[in-house]
Amino acid sequence: VCKEIALKLANLFNGDLVMTNNSIFEKCLDLDAFGRNWGWDRSGLMKHWSDLVIKQSNKQQIFVKQYSGNKVWKESESGKKIKSLSNKEKVEKEENTFFISTKNHHRVAWHPSTLWVGIGCERNTSAEFIEDCLNKLLSKYELSSSSIAGLATVDIKKDEKALIDISNSKNWPIKFFNNEELQKVDVPNPSKIVFKEIGTFSVAEAASLLACGNEGGHLLIEKNIFKHKDPSGRNLGAVTIAIAESKQQFAPERGFV
């Protein structure tokens, strides 16, 4: 019945019939849905994803460029039908290609949660200001907020309302680390001022790296300092943000995978 209705609609609108269950019968990768099983978020126009599915159903070669996230899916029978491009290879057919990446500029992409946002802030800095600064940083470096795994900071910030509010509204977990843990991390921009105030040379950079877990990661964006002042120059707060990329992707319901 469903197939008959689909055929009628395709004829009515002069379109193509795409049997999406070819992923079952022909053991093809469910391109526009498989990433959810890994806790990934999808971006790109639905039309572009549909076009990709149509090309696959028409036996066209589908390509993938994966920059981040778990690669185990490639070992499946359906995954082996997708041709992987190395980071150095040029994308010849963008309309036949999907990406797995932390970047926000791809035509169609899946976004693994591999980015940890390290934050240090003055007491009572507003959540709105912190979010605005983070968004500016993501935009500058073309990073997708869908790849954010969570926040990280020093444990004395467990009661910082702005961080709690952001965590709740975005559904991002917060990882807290004490001074001893933070102090063990080598960072490119240690601060004597921060050490004098809370006993560690780094919060944002060190916390973001620690949050990457046992497999580790690398500092993607060094700390950026933003100061909030009113028109008269009165201080309204400040925030320091750094972003690290973990070797492992993170999903709240699964942990590191």
CSV table of C-alpha atoms in Angstrom, one decimal:
chain,number,residue,atom,x,y,z
A,1,VAL,CA,0.0,0.0,0.0
A,2,CYS,CA,2.8,2.5,0.9
A,3,LYS,CA,4.6,1.8,-2.3
A,4,GLU,CA,1.4,2.3,-4.4
A,5,ILE,CA,0.8,5.7,-2.6
A,6,ALA,CA,4.4,6.7,-3.2
A,7,LEU,CA,4.2,5.8,-6.9
A,8,LYS,CA,1.0,7.9,-7.2
A,9,LEU,CA,2.6,10.9,-5.5
A,10,ALA,CA,5.7,10.6,-7.6
A,11,ASN,CA,3.6,10.6,-10.8
A,12,LEU,CA,1.5,13.4,-9.6
A,13,PHE,CA,4.5,15.7,-8.9
A,14,ASN,CA,6.6,14.4,-11.7
A,15,GLY,CA,9.2,13.2,-9.2
A,16,ASP,CA,11.4,10.2,-8.6
A,17,LEU,CA,10.4,7.3,-6.4
A,18,VAL,CA,13.0,6.5,-3.8
A,19,MET,CA,12.5,3.3,-1.8
A,20,THR,CA,14.4,4.1,1.3
A,21,ASN,CA,14.2,0.6,2.5
A,22,ASN,CA,16.8,-0.3,-0.1
A,23,SER,CA,19.1,0.1,2.9
A,24,ILE,CA,17.6,-3.1,4.2
A,25,PHE,CA,17.0,-5.2,1.1
A,26,GLU,CA,20.2,-4.1,-0.7
A,27,LYS,CA,22.3,-3.6,2.4
A,28,CYS,CA,23.0,0.0,1.7
A,29,LEU,CA,24.0,2.6,4.3
A,30,ASP,CA,21.0,4.6,5.6
A,31,LEU,CA,22.8,7.8,4.7
A,32,ASP,CA,20.5,10.4,6.2
A,33,ALA,CA,19.9,8.4,9.5
A,34,PHE,CA,22.8,6.1,10.4
A,35,GLY,CA,24.7,8.8,12.3
A,36,ARG,CA,22.0,9.0,15.0
A,37,ASN,CA,23.0,5.5,16.1
A,38,TRP,CA,26.4,7.0,17.0
A,39,GLY,CA,24.9,10.0,18.7
A,40,TRP,CA,25.8,12.4,15.8
A,41,ASP,CA,23.7,15.4,14.7
A,42,ARG,CA,23.0,16.0,11.0
A,43,SER,CA,23.2,19.3,9.1
A,44,GLY,CA,22.3,20.3,5.5
A,45,LEU,CA,19.1,20.8,3.6
A,46,MET,CA,16.7,17.8,3.6
A,47,LYS,CA,16.6,18.2,-0.2
A,48,HIS,CA,20.4,17.6,-0.5
A,49,TRP,CA,20.2,14.6,1.8
A,50,SER,CA,17.3,13.2,-0.3
A,51,ASP,CA,19.3,13.8,-3.5
A,52,LEU,CA,22.2,11.8,-2.0
A,53,VAL,CA,19.8,8.9,-1.1
A,54,ILE,CA,18.4,9.0,-4.7
A,55,LYS,CA,21.9,8.8,-6.1
A,56,GLN,CA,22.7,5.8,-3.9
A,57,SER,CA,19.5,4.1,-5.0
A,58,ASN,CA,20.5,4.7,-8.6
A,59,LYS,CA,23.7,2.8,-8.0
A,60,GLN,CA,25.9,5.9,-8.1
A,61,GLN,CA,29.1,5.9,-6.1
A,62,ILE,CA,28.8,7.7,-2.8
A,63,PHE,CA,31.8,9.3,-1.1
A,64,VAL,CA,32.6,10.3,2.4
A,65,LYS,CA,35.3,12.5,4.0
A,66,GLN,CA,35.6,11.8,7.8
A,67,TYR,CA,37.6,14.2,9.9
A,68,SER,CA,36.4,13.3,13.3
A,69,GLY,CA,34.4,10.7,15.2
A,70,ASN,CA,34.3,6.9,15.4
A,71,LYS,CA,35.2,5.1,12.2
A,72,VAL,CA,33.9,1.7,13.1
A,73,TRP,CA,30.8,2.1,10.9
A,74,LYS,CA,33.1,1.8,7.8
A,75,GLU,CA,33.8,-1.8,8.7
A,76,SER,CA,30.1,-2.8,8.2
A,77,GLU,CA,29.0,-4.4,4.9
A,78,SER,CA,27.0,-1.2,4.0
A,79,GLY,CA,29.8,1.1,5.1
A,80,LYS,CA,32.3,-0.6,2.8
A,81,LYS,CA,30.2,0.5,-0.2
A,82,ILE,CA,30.9,4.1,0.6
A,83,LYS,CA,34.2,5.3,-0.8
A,84,SER,CA,36.4,7.1,1.7
A,85,LEU,CA,38.4,10.1,0.7
A,86,SER,CA,41.5,11.0,2.6
A,87,ASN,CA,41.9,14.5,4.0
A,88,LYS,CA,44.2,15.4,1.1
A,89,GLU,CA,42.0,14.1,-1.7
A,90,LYS,CA,40.0,16.6,-3.6
A,91,VAL,CA,36.2,16.2,-3.6
A,92,GLU,CA,35.3,15.8,-7.3
A,93,LYS,CA,31.5,15.3,-6.9
A,94,GLU,CA,30.3,17.3,-3.9
A,95,GLU,CA,26.7,16.3,-4.7
A,96,ASN,CA,27.7,12.6,-4.2
A,97,THR,CA,29.6,13.3,-1.0
A,98,PHE,CA,28.8,13.6,2.7
A,99,PHE,CA,31.1,14.7,5.5
A,100,ILE,CA,31.7,13.7,9.1
A,101,SER,CA,33.2,16.7,10.7
A,102,THR,CA,33.1,19.5,13.3
A,103,LYS,CA,32.9,22.2,10.6
A,104,ASN,CA,29.7,24.0,9.7
A,105,HIS,CA,30.4,24.8,6.0
A,106,HIS,CA,29.7,21.4,4.4
A,107,ARG,CA,26.8,20.8,2.0
A,108,VAL,CA,25.6,17.7,4.0
A,109,ALA,CA,27.4,16.5,7.2
A,110,TRP,CA,27.2,14.4,10.3
A,111,HIS,CA,28.7,16.0,13.4
A,112,PRO,CA,30.2,13.8,16.1
A,113,SER,CA,30.4,15.4,19.6
A,114,THR,CA,34.2,15.8,20.0
A,115,LEU,CA,34.6,19.4,21.0
A,116,TRP,CA,35.0,20.4,24.7
A,117,VAL,CA,34.6,24.0,25.6
A,118,GLY,CA,36.8,25.1,28.4
A,119,ILE,CA,35.5,28.2,30.3
A,120,GLY,CA,36.8,30.5,32.9
A,121,CYS,CA,34.7,33.5,33.9
A,122,GLU,CA,34.4,36.2,36.5
A,123,ARG,CA,31.7,35.6,39.1
A,124,ASN,CA,28.2,36.6,37.9
A,125,THR,CA,29.1,37.0,34.2
A,126,SER,CA,25.8,36.6,32.3
A,127,ALA,CA,24.9,33.5,30.4
A,128,GLU,CA,23.9,35.6,27.5
A,129,PHE,CA,27.3,37.2,27.2
A,130,ILE,CA,29.1,33.9,27.5
A,131,GLU,CA,26.9,32.3,24.8
A,132,ASP,CA,27.4,35.3,22.5
A,133,CYS,CA,31.2,35.0,22.9
A,134,LEU,CA,31.1,31.3,22.2
A,135,ASN,CA,29.0,31.7,19.1
A,136,LYS,CA,31.3,34.3,17.8
A,137,LEU,CA,34.3,32.0,18.3
A,138,LEU,CA,32.4,29.1,16.6
A,139,SER,CA,31.6,31.3,13.7
A,140,LYS,CA,35.1,32.6,13.3
A,141,TYR,CA,36.6,29.1,13.1
A,142,GLU,CA,33.6,27.6,11.2
A,143,LEU,CA,32.8,25.1,13.9
A,144,SER,CA,29.4,23.5,14.3
A,145,SER,CA,27.7,23.8,17.7
A,146,SER,CA,26.3,20.3,17.0
A,147,SER,CA,29.9,19.0,17.6
A,148,ILE,CA,30.1,20.4,21.2
A,149,ALA,CA,30.3,17.5,23.6
A,150,GLY,CA,30.1,19.7,26.7
A,151,LEU,CA,31.7,22.4,28.9
A,152,ALA,CA,34.7,22.1,31.3
A,153,THR,CA,35.9,24.4,34.1
A,154,VAL,CA,37.4,24.5,37.6
A,155,ASP,CA,35.4,23.0,40.4
A,156,ILE,CA,34.9,26.3,42.3
A,157,LYS,CA,32.5,27.1,39.5
A,158,LYS,CA,30.0,24.4,40.4
A,159,ASP,CA,27.6,27.0,41.6
A,160,GLU,CA,28.1,29.5,38.7
A,161,LYS,CA,24.6,30.3,37.5
A,162,ALA,CA,25.6,31.2,34.0
A,163,LEU,CA,27.3,27.9,33.3
A,164,ILE,CA,24.5,25.9,34.9
A,165,ASP,CA,21.9,27.8,32.8
A,166,ILE,CA,23.9,27.2,29.6
A,167,SER,CA,24.3,23.5,30.4
A,168,ASN,CA,20.6,23.1,31.0
A,169,SER,CA,19.4,25.0,28.0
A,170,LYS,CA,21.9,23.3,25.6
A,171,ASN,CA,21.8,19.9,27.2
A,172,TRP,CA,25.6,20.0,27.5
A,173,PRO,CA,27.2,18.3,30.5
A,174,ILE,CA,29.8,20.2,32.5
A,175,LYS,CA,33.0,18.6,33.7
A,176,PHE,CA,34.7,20.1,36.8
A,177,PHE,CA,38.4,19.7,37.6
A,178,ASN,CA,40.3,20.8,40.8
A,179,ASN,CA,43.4,22.9,40.9
A,180,GLU,CA,45.8,19.9,41.1
A,181,GLU,CA,44.3,18.3,38.0
A,182,LEU,CA,44.4,21.5,36.0
A,183,GLN,CA,48.0,22.3,37.1
A,184,LYS,CA,49.3,19.1,35.6
A,185,VAL,CA,48.3,20.1,32.1
A,186,ASP,CA,50.8,21.8,29.8
A,187,VAL,CA,49.1,24.8,28.1
A,188,PRO,CA,50.4,27.4,25.6
A,189,ASN,CA,49.1,30.4,27.6
A,190,PRO,CA,49.6,30.0,31.3
A,191,SER,CA,48.5,33.0,33.4
A,192,LYS,CA,50.2,34.3,36.6
A,193,ILE,CA,47.1,36.3,37.3
A,194,VAL,CA,44.9,33.2,37.2
A,195,PHE,CA,47.3,31.4,39.4
A,196,LYS,CA,47.3,34.2,42.0
A,197,GLU,CA,43.5,34.1,42.1
A,198,ILE,CA,42.7,30.4,42.1
A,199,GLY,CA,45.9,28.5,42.4
A,200,THR,CA,46.3,27.2,38.8
A,201,PHE,CA,48.0,28.8,35.7
A,202,SER,CA,45.1,27.7,33.4
A,203,VAL,CA,41.4,27.1,33.5
A,204,ALA,CA,39.9,27.2,30.0
A,205,GLU,CA,42.8,25.6,28.1
A,206,ALA,CA,43.6,23.0,30.8
A,207,ALA,CA,40.0,22.1,31.5
A,208,SER,CA,39.1,21.6,27.8
A,209,LEU,CA,42.1,19.2,27.4
A,210,LEU,CA,41.3,17.2,30.5
A,211,ALA,CA,37.7,16.9,29.4
A,212,CYS,CA,38.9,15.0,26.3
A,213,GLY,CA,39.3,11.9,28.5
A,214,ASN,CA,41.8,9.1,28.7
A,215,GLU,CA,42.4,8.9,24.9
A,216,GLY,CA,43.4,12.6,25.0
A,217,GLY,CA,42.9,15.3,22.4
A,218,HIS,CA,44.4,18.5,21.1
A,219,LEU,CA,43.8,22.2,21.7
A,220,LEU,CA,41.9,23.3,18.7
A,221,ILE,CA,41.4,27.0,19.7
A,222,GLU,CA,43.7,28.6,22.3
A,223,LYS,CA,42.1,30.8,24.9
A,224,ASN,CA,40.2,33.9,23.9
A,225,ILE,CA,39.4,36.5,26.5
A,226,PHE,CA,36.2,38.6,26.2
A,227,LYS,CA,35.4,41.5,28.5
A,228,HIS,CA,31.8,42.8,29.0
A,229,LYS,CA,31.4,46.5,29.7
A,230,ASP,CA,28.5,48.9,29.6
A,231,PRO,CA,28.5,52.1,27.5
A,232,SER,CA,30.1,54.0,30.4
A,233,GLY,CA,32.9,51.5,30.7
A,234,ARG,CA,31.7,49.8,33.8
A,235,ASN,CA,32.8,46.2,34.1
A,236,LEU,CA,29.9,43.7,33.7
A,237,GLY,CA,32.0,40.5,33.6
A,238,ALA,CA,34.5,38.6,31.6
A,239,VAL,CA,35.0,35.1,30.1
A,240,THR,CA,37.9,33.1,28.8
A,241,ILE,CA,37.1,30.3,26.3
A,242,ALA,CA,39.2,27.6,24.7
A,243,ILE,CA,38.2,24.6,22.7
A,244,ALA,CA,39.8,21.2,22.5
A,245,GLU,CA,39.0,18.3,20.2
A,246,SER,CA,38.9,14.8,21.7
A,247,LYS,CA,40.1,11.7,19.9
A,248,GLN,CA,36.9,10.0,21.1
A,249,GLN,CA,33.4,11.2,20.4
A,250,PHE,CA,31.1,11.7,23.3
A,251,ALA,CA,27.4,11.1,23.7
A,252,PRO,CA,25.7,11.8,27.1
A,253,GLU,CA,23.7,8.6,27.0
A,254,ARG,CA,26.7,6.5,25.9
A,255,GLY,CA,29.8,8.2,27.2
A,256,PHE,CA,33.0,8.1,25.1
A,257,VAL,CA,32.7,5.8,22.1
